[in-house]
mmCIF file of C-alpha atoms and ligand atoms in Angstrom:
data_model
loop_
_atom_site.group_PDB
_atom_site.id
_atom_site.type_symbol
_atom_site.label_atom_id
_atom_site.label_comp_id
_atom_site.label_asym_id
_atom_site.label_seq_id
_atom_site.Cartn_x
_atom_site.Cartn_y
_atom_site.Cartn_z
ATOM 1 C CA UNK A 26 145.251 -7.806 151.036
ATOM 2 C CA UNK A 27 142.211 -10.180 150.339
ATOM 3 C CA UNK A 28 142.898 -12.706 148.749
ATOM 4 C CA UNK A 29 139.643 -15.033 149.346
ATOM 5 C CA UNK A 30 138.195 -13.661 146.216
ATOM 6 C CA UNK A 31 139.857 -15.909 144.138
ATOM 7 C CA UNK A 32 140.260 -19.708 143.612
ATOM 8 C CA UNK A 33 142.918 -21.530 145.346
ATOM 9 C CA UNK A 34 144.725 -24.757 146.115
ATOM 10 C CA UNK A 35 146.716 -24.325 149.293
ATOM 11 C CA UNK A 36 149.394 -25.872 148.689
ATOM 12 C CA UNK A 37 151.753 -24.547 150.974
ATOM 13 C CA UNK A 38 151.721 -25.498 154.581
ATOM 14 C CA UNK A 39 153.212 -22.662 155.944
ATOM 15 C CA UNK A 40 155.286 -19.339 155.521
ATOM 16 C CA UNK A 41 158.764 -20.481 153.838
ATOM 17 C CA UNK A 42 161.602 -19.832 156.426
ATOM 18 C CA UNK A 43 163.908 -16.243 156.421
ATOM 19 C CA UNK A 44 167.128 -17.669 157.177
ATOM 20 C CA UNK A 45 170.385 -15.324 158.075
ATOM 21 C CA UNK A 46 173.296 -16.414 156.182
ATOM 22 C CA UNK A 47 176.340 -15.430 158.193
ATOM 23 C CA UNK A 48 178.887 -18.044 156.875
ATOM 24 C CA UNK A 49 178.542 -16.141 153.455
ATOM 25 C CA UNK A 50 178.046 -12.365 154.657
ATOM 26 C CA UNK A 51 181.424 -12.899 155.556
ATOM 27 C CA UNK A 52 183.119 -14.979 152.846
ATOM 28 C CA UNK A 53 181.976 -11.334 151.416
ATOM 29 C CA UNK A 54 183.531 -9.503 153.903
ATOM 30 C CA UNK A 55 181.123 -8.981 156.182
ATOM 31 C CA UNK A 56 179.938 -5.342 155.223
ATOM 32 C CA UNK A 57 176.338 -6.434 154.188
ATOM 33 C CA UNK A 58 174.296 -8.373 156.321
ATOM 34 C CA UNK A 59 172.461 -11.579 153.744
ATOM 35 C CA UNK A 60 168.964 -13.046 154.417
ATOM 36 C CA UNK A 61 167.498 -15.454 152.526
ATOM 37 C CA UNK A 62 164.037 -16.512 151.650
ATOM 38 C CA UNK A 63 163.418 -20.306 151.151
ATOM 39 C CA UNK A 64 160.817 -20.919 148.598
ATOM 40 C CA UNK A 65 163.493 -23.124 147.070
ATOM 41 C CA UNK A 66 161.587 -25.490 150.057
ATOM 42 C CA UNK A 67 158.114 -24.999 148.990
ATOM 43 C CA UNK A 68 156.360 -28.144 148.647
ATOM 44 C CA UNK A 69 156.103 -29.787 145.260
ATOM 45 C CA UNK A 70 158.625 -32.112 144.191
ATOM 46 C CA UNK A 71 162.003 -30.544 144.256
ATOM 47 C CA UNK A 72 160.386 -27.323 145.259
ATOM 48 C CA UNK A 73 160.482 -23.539 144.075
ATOM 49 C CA UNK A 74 158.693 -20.970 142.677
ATOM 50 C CA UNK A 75 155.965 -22.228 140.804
ATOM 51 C CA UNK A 76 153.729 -23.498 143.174
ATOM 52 C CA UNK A 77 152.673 -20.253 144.634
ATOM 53 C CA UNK A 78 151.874 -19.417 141.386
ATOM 54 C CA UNK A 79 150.172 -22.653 140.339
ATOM 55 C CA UNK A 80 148.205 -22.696 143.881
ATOM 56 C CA UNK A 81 146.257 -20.090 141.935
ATOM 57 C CA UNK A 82 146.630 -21.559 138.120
ATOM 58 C CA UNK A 83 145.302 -24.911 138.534
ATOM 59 C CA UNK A 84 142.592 -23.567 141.115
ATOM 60 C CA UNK A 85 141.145 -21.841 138.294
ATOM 61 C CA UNK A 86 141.787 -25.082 135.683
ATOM 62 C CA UNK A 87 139.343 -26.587 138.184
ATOM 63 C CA UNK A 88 137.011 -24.524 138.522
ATOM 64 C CA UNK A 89 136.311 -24.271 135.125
ATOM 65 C CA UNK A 90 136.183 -27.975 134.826
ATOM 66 C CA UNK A 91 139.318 -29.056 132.949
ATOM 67 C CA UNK A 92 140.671 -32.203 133.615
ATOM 68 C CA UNK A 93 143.759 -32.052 131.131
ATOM 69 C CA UNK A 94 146.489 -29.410 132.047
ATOM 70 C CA UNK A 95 148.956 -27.665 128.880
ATOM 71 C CA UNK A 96 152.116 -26.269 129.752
ATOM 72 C CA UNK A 97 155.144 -24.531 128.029
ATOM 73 C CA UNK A 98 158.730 -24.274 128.702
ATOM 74 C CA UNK A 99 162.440 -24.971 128.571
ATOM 75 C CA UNK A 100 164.057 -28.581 128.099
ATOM 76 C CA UNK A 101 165.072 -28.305 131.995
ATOM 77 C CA UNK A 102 161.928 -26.477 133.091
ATOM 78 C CA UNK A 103 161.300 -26.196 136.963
ATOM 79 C CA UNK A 104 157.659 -24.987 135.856
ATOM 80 C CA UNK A 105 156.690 -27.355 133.923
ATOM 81 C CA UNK A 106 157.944 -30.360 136.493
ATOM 82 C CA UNK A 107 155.845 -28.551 138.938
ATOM 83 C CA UNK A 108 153.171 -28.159 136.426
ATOM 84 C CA UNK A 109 153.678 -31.763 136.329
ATOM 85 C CA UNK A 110 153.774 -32.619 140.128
ATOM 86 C CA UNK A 111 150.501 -30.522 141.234
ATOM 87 C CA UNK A 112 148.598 -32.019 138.004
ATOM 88 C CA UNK A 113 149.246 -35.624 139.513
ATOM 89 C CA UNK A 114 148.607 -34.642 142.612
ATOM 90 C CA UNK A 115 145.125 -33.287 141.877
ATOM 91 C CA UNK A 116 144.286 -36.107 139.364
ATOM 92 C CA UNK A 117 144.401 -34.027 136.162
ATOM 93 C CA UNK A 118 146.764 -35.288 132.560
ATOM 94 C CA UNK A 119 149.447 -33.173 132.029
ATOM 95 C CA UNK A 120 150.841 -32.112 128.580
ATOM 96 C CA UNK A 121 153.827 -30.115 128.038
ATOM 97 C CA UNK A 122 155.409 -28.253 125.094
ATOM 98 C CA UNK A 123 159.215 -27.774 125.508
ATOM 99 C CA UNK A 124 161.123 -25.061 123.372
ATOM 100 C CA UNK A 125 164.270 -26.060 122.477
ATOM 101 C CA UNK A 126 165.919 -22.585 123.120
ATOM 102 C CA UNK A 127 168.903 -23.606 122.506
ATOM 103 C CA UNK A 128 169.719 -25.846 119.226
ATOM 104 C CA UNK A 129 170.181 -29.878 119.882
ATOM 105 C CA UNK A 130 169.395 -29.453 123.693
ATOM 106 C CA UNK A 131 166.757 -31.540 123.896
ATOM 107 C CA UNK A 132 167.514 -35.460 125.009
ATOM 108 C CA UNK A 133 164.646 -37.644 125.799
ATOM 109 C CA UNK A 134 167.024 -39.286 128.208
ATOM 110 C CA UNK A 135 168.273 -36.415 129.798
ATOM 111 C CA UNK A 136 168.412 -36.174 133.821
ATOM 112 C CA UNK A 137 167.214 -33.299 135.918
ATOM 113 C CA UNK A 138 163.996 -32.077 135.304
ATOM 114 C CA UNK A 139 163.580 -34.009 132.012
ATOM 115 C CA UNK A 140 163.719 -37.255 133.533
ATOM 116 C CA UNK A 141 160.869 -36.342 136.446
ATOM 117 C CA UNK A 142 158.546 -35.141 133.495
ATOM 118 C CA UNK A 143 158.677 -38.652 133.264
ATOM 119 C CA UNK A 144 158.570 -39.959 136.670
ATOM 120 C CA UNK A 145 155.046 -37.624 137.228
ATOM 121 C CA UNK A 146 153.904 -38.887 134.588
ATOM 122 C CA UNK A 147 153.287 -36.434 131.946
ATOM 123 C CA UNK A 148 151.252 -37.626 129.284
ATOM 124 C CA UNK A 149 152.613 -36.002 126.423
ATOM 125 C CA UNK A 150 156.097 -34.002 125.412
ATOM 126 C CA UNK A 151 156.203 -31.662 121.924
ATOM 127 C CA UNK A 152 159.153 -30.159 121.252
ATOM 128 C CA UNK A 153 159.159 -27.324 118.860
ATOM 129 C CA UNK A 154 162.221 -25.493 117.898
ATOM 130 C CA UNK A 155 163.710 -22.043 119.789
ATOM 131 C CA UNK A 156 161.196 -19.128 119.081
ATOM 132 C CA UNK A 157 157.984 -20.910 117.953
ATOM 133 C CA UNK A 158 155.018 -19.463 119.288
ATOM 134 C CA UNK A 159 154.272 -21.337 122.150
ATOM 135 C CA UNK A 160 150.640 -20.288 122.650
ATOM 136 C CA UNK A 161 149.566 -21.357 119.048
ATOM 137 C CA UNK A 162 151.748 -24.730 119.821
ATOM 138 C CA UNK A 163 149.548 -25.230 122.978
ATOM 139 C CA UNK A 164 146.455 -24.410 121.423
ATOM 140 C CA UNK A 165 147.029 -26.809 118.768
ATOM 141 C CA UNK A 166 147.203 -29.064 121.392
ATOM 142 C CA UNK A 167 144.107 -28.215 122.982
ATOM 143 C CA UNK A 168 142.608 -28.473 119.976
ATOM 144 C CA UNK A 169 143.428 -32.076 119.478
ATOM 145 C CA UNK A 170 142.395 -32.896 123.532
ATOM 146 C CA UNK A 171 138.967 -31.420 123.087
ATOM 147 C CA UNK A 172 139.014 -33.245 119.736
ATOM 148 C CA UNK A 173 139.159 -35.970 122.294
ATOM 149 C CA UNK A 174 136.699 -35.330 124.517
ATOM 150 C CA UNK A 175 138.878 -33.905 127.063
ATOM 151 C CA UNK A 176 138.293 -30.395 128.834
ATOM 152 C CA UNK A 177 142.063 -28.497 128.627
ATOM 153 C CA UNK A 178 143.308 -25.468 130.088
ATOM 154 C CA UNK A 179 146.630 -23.672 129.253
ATOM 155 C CA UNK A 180 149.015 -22.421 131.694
ATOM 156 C CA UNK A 181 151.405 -20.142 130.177
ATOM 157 C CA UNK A 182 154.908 -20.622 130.256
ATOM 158 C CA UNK A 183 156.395 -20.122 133.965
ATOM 159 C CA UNK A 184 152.458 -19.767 135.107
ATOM 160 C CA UNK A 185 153.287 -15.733 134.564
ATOM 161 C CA UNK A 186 149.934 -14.100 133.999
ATOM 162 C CA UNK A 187 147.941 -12.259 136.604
ATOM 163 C CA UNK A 188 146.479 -15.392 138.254
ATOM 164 C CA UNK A 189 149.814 -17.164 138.480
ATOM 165 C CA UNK A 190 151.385 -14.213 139.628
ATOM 166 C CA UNK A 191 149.096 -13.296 142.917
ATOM 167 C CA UNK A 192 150.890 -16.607 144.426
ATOM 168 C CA UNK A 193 153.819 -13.886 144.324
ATOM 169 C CA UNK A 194 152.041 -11.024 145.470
ATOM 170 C CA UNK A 195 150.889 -13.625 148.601
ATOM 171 C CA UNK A 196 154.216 -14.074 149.135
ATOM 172 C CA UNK A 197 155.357 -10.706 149.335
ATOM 173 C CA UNK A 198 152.981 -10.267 152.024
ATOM 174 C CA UNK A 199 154.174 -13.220 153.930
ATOM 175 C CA UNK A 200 157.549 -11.758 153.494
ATOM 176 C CA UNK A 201 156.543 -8.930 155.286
ATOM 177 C CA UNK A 202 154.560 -10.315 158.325
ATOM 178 C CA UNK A 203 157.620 -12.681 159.294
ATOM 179 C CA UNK A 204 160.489 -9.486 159.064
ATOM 180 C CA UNK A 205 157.560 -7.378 161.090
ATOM 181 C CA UNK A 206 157.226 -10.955 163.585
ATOM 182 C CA UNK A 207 161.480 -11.247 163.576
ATOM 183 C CA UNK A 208 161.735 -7.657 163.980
ATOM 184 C CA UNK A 209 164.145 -7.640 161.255
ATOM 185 C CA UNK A 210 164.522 -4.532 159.202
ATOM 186 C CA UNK A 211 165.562 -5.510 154.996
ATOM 187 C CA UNK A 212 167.019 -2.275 152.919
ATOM 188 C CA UNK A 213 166.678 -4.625 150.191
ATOM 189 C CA UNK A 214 165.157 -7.953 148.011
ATOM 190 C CA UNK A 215 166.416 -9.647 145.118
ATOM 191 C CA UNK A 216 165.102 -11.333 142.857
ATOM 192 C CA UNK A 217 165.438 -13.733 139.920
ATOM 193 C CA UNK A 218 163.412 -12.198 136.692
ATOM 194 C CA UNK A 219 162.836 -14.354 134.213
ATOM 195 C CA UNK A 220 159.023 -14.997 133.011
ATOM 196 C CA UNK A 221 158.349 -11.937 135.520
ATOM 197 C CA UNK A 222 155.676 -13.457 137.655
ATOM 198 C CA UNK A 223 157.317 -13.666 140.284
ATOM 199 C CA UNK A 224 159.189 -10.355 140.214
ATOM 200 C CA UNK A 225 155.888 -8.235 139.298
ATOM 201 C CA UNK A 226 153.879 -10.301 141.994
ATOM 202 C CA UNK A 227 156.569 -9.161 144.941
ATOM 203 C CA UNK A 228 156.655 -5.960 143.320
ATOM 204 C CA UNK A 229 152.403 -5.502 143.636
ATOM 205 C CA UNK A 230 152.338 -7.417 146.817
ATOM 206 C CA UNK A 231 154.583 -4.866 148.559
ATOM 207 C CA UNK A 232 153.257 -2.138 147.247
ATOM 208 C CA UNK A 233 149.899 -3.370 148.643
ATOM 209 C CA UNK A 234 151.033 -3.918 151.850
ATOM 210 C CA UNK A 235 153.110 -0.549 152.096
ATOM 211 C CA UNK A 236 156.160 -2.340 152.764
ATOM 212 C CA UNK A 237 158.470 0.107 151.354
ATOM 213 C CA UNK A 238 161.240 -2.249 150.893
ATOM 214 C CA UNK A 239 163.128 -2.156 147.424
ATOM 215 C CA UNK A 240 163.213 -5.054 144.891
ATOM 216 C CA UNK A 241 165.225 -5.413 142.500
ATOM 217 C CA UNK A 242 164.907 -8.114 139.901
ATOM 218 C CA UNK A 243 168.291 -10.605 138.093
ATOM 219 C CA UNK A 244 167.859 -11.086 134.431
ATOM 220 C CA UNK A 245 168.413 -14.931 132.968
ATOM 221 C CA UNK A 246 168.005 -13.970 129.533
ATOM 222 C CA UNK A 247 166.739 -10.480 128.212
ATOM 223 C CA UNK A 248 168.045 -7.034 128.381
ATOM 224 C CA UNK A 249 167.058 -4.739 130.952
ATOM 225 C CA UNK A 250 164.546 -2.525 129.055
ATOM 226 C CA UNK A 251 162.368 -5.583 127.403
ATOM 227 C CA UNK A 252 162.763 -6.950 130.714
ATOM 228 C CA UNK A 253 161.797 -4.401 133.067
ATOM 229 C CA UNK A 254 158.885 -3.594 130.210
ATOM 230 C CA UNK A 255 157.390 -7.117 130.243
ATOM 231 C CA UNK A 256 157.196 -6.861 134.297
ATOM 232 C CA UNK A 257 156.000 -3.591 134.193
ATOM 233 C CA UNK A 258 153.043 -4.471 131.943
ATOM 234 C CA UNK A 259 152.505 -7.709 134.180
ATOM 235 C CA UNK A 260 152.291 -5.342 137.449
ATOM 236 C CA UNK A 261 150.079 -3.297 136.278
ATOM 237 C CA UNK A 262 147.562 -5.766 135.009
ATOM 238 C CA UNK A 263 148.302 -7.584 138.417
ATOM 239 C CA UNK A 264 147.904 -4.456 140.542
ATOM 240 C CA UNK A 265 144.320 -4.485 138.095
ATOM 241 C CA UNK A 266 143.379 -7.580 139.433
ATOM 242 C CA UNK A 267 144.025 -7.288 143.094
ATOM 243 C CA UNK A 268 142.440 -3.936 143.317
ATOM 244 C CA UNK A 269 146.077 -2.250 144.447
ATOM 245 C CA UNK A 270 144.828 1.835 144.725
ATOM 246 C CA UNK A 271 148.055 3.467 144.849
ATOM 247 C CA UNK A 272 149.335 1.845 141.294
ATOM 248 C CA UNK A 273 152.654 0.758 140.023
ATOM 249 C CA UNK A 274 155.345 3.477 138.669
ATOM 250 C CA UNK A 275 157.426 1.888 135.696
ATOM 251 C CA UNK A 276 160.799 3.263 137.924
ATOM 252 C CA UNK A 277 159.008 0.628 140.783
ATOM 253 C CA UNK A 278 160.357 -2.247 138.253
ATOM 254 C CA UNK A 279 164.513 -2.421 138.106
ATOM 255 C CA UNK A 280 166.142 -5.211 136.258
ATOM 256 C CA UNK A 281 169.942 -6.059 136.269
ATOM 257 C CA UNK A 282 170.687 -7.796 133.245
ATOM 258 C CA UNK A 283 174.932 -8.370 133.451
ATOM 259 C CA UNK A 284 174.582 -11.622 134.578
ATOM 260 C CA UNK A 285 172.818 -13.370 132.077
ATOM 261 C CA UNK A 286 175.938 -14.058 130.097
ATOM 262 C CA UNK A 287 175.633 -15.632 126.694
ATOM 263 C CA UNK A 288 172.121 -16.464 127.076
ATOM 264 C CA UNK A 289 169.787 -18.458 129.088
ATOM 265 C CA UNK A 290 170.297 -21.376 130.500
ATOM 266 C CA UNK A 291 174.060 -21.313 129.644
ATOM 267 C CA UNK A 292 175.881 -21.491 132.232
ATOM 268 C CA UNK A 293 178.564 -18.528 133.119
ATOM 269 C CA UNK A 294 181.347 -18.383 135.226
ATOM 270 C CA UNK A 295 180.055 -16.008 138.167
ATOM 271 C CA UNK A 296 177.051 -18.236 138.040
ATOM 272 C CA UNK A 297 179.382 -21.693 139.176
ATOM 273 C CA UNK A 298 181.340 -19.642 141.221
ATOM 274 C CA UNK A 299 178.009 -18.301 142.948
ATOM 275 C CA UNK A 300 176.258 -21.885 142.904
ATOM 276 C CA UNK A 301 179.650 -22.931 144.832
ATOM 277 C CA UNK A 302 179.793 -20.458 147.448
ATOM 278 C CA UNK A 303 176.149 -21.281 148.356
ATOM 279 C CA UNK A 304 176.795 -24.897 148.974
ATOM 280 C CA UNK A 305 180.357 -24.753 150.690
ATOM 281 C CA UNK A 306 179.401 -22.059 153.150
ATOM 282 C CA UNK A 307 176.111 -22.114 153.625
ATOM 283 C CA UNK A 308 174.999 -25.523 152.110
ATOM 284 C CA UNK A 309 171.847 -24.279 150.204
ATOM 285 C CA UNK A 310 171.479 -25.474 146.668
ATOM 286 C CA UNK A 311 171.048 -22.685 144.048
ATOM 287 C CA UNK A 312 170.602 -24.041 140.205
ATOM 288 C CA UNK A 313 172.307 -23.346 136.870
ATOM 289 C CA UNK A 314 169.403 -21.561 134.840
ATOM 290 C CA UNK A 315 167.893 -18.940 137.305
ATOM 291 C CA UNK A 316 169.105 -18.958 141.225
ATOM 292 C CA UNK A 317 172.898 -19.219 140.147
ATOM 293 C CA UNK A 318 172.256 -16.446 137.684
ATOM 294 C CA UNK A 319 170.314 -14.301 140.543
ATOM 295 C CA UNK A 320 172.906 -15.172 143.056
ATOM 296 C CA UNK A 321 175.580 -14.440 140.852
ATOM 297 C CA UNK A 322 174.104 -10.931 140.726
ATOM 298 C CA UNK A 323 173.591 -10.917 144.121
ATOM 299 C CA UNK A 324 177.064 -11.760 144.790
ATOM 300 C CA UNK A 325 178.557 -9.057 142.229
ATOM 301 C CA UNK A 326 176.496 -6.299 143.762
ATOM 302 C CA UNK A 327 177.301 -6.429 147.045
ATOM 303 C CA UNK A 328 181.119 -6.848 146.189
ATOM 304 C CA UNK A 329 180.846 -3.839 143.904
ATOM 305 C CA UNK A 330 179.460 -1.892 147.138
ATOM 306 C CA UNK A 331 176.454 -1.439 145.762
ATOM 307 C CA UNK A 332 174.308 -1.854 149.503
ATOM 308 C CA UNK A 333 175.435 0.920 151.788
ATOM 309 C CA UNK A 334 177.888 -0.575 154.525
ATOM 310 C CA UNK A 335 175.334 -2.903 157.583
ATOM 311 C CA UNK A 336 172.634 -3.085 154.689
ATOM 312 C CA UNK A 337 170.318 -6.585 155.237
ATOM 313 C CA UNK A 338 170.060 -7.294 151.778
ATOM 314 C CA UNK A 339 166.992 -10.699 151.304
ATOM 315 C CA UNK A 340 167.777 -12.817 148.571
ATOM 316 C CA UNK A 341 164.792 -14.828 147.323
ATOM 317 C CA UNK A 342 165.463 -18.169 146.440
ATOM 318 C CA UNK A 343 163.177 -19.836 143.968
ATOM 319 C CA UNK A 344 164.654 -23.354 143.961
ATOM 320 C CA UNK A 345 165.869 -25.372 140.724
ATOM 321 C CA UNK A 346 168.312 -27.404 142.495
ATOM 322 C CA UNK A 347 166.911 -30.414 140.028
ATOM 323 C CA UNK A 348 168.247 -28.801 137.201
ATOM 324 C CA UNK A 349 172.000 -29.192 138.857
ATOM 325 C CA UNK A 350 171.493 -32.916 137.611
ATOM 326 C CA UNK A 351 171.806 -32.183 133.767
ATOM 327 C CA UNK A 352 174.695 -29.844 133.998
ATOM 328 C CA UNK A 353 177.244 -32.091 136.585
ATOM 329 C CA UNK A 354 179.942 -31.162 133.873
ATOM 330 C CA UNK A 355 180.222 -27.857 134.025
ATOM 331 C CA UNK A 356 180.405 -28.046 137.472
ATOM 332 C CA UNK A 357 183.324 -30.209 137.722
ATOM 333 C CA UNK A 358 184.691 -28.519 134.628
ATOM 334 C CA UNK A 359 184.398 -24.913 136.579
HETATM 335 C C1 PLP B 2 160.758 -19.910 136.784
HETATM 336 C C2 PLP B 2 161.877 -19.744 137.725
HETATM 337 C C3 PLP B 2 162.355 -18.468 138.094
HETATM 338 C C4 PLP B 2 161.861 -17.209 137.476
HETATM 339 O O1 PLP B 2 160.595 -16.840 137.919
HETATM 340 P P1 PLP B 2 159.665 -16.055 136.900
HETATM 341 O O2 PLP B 2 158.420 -15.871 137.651
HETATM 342 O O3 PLP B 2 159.548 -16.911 135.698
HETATM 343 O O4 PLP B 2 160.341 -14.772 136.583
HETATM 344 C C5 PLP B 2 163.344 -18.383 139.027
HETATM 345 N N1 PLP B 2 163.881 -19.476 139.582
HETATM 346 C C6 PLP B 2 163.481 -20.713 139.253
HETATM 347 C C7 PLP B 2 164.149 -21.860 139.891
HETATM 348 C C8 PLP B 2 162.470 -20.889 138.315
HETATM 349 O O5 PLP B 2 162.101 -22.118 137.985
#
């Protein structure tokens, strides 16, 4: 697809590596045949997801002049330390709303992601309580930058609106060239699905390309019909946007949603036991919120015999290992 239409930061230096992960395939008996994809190394301090998406987001930010950047998210947000990281890097303010999804979780001393907020240099932290509406909260903040002579621009929460997610519809088309230049065949991606940008994007972006190859998405906190809606609605608009002809069928978008466990960002035990297994055998770092979730999905699915026998099954890794920091306990607990 063409992608020169619209404004970009490149960001990335390169494709993100397909790796084979044999020590695990067979820890799970050997049956299924497990790739993953490493945007958990994308560039950006402590890497993952976002910055495909933000390569996009704060491309257009500039463009239209702004020179103060408004993010939402969770207390351990990966998106909005990214947010944070490619603001800095490009000279803009950064000011971030957190939600405190779940009651009390917020500690302005808190490690992980919480503590690099402060080490890039964010300029400003609310936190509202679990459920506000996050837009008004960072309009209101707009509102009182432009009251101050600054020019803002909003990012919404995990940077998942059609802009933010073409960095995933890119990257479903980078996917593809590198199994076409390995001459490696995949029956089948998973992903995390959580703000849905990144699920819709590799949804549209494979459609584009005619890559044919299944995706199916890991819920971290809704159910699987709101879920698979809101990514359905996202892939359309996206598929809108990048001029896709052939168009997105709702039964294109599958979500798994038995892994979420009590809620997100609470940990489960199939998510430590997932996060585990990564390091030990293969030594990749998953995280507590979203990878460990996806894995833990991943994990369950191919167990349950849910890949045919000699399936290559790609698991995309969207990074978080920060997060690990703030939740050492229930790792040494689990
Ligand atoms: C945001 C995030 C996700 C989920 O991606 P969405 O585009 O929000 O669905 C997955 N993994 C990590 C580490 C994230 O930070």
């Amino acid at each position: 697809m063409n992608y020169t239409k619209f404004p970009r930061r490149k960001y990335l230096q390169g494709p993100t590596p397909i790796e084979h992960l044999p020590s695990l395939s067979n820890a799970l008996g050997g049956d299924v045949n497990i790739y993953v994809k490493r945007d958990d190394l994308l560039p950006g301090s402590g890497g993952g997801n976002k910055t495909r998406k933000l390569e996009f987001c704060i491309a257009d930010a500039m463009e239209k002049g702004a020179d103060a950047i408004i993010t939402c998210g969770a207390v351990q947000s990966n998106h909005c330390r990214l947010t944070a990281a490619w603001s800095a890097k490009e000279g803009l303010d950064c000011h971030l709303i957190l939600e405190e999804r779940v009651k009390g979780s917020y500690k302005a001393d808190a490690s992980g992601n919480n503590f690099l907020f402060e080490l890039l240099d964010v300029q400003s932290i609310g936190v509202v309580p679990g459920g506000s509406d996050m837009m008004a909260e960072m309009k209101k903040k707009a509102e009182a930058l432009t009251a101050q002579g600054k020019t803002a621009y909003i990012i919404p929460g995990g940077a998942s609106n059609p802009i933010g997610a073409t960095g995933y519809a890119v990257c479903a088309e980078e996917t593809m060239n590198q199994l076409n230049d390995m001459h490696l065949g995949i029956d089948h991606i998973v992903v995390p699905s959580g703000s849905a940008g990144t699920h819709a994007g590799m949804v549209v972006g494979m459609i584009g390309v005619n890559g044919g190859i299944p995706i199916s998405g890991v819920n971290v906190s809704r159910k699987k019909d709101v879920q698979e809606e809101i990514v359905y609605k996202l892939a359309v608009e996206l598929a809108a946007r990048l001029g896709v002809k052939s168009g997105i069928a709702r039964e294109d978008l599958v979500c798994f949603d038995q892994y979420v466990g009590p809620g997100y960002s609470l940990p489960t035990e199939s998510m430590v036991a997932a996060v585990k297994l990564f390091a030990k055998t293969e030594a990749i770092l998953l995280d507590p919120v979203y990878s460990g979730k996806a894995a833990a999905g991943l994990l369950d699915l191919v167990r349950k015999g849910h890949f045919p026998k000699g399936a290559n099954v790609l698991f995309l890794h969207t990074g978080g290992s920060p997060a690990l920091y703030a939740y050492m306990d229930t790792f040494r607990q689990g």
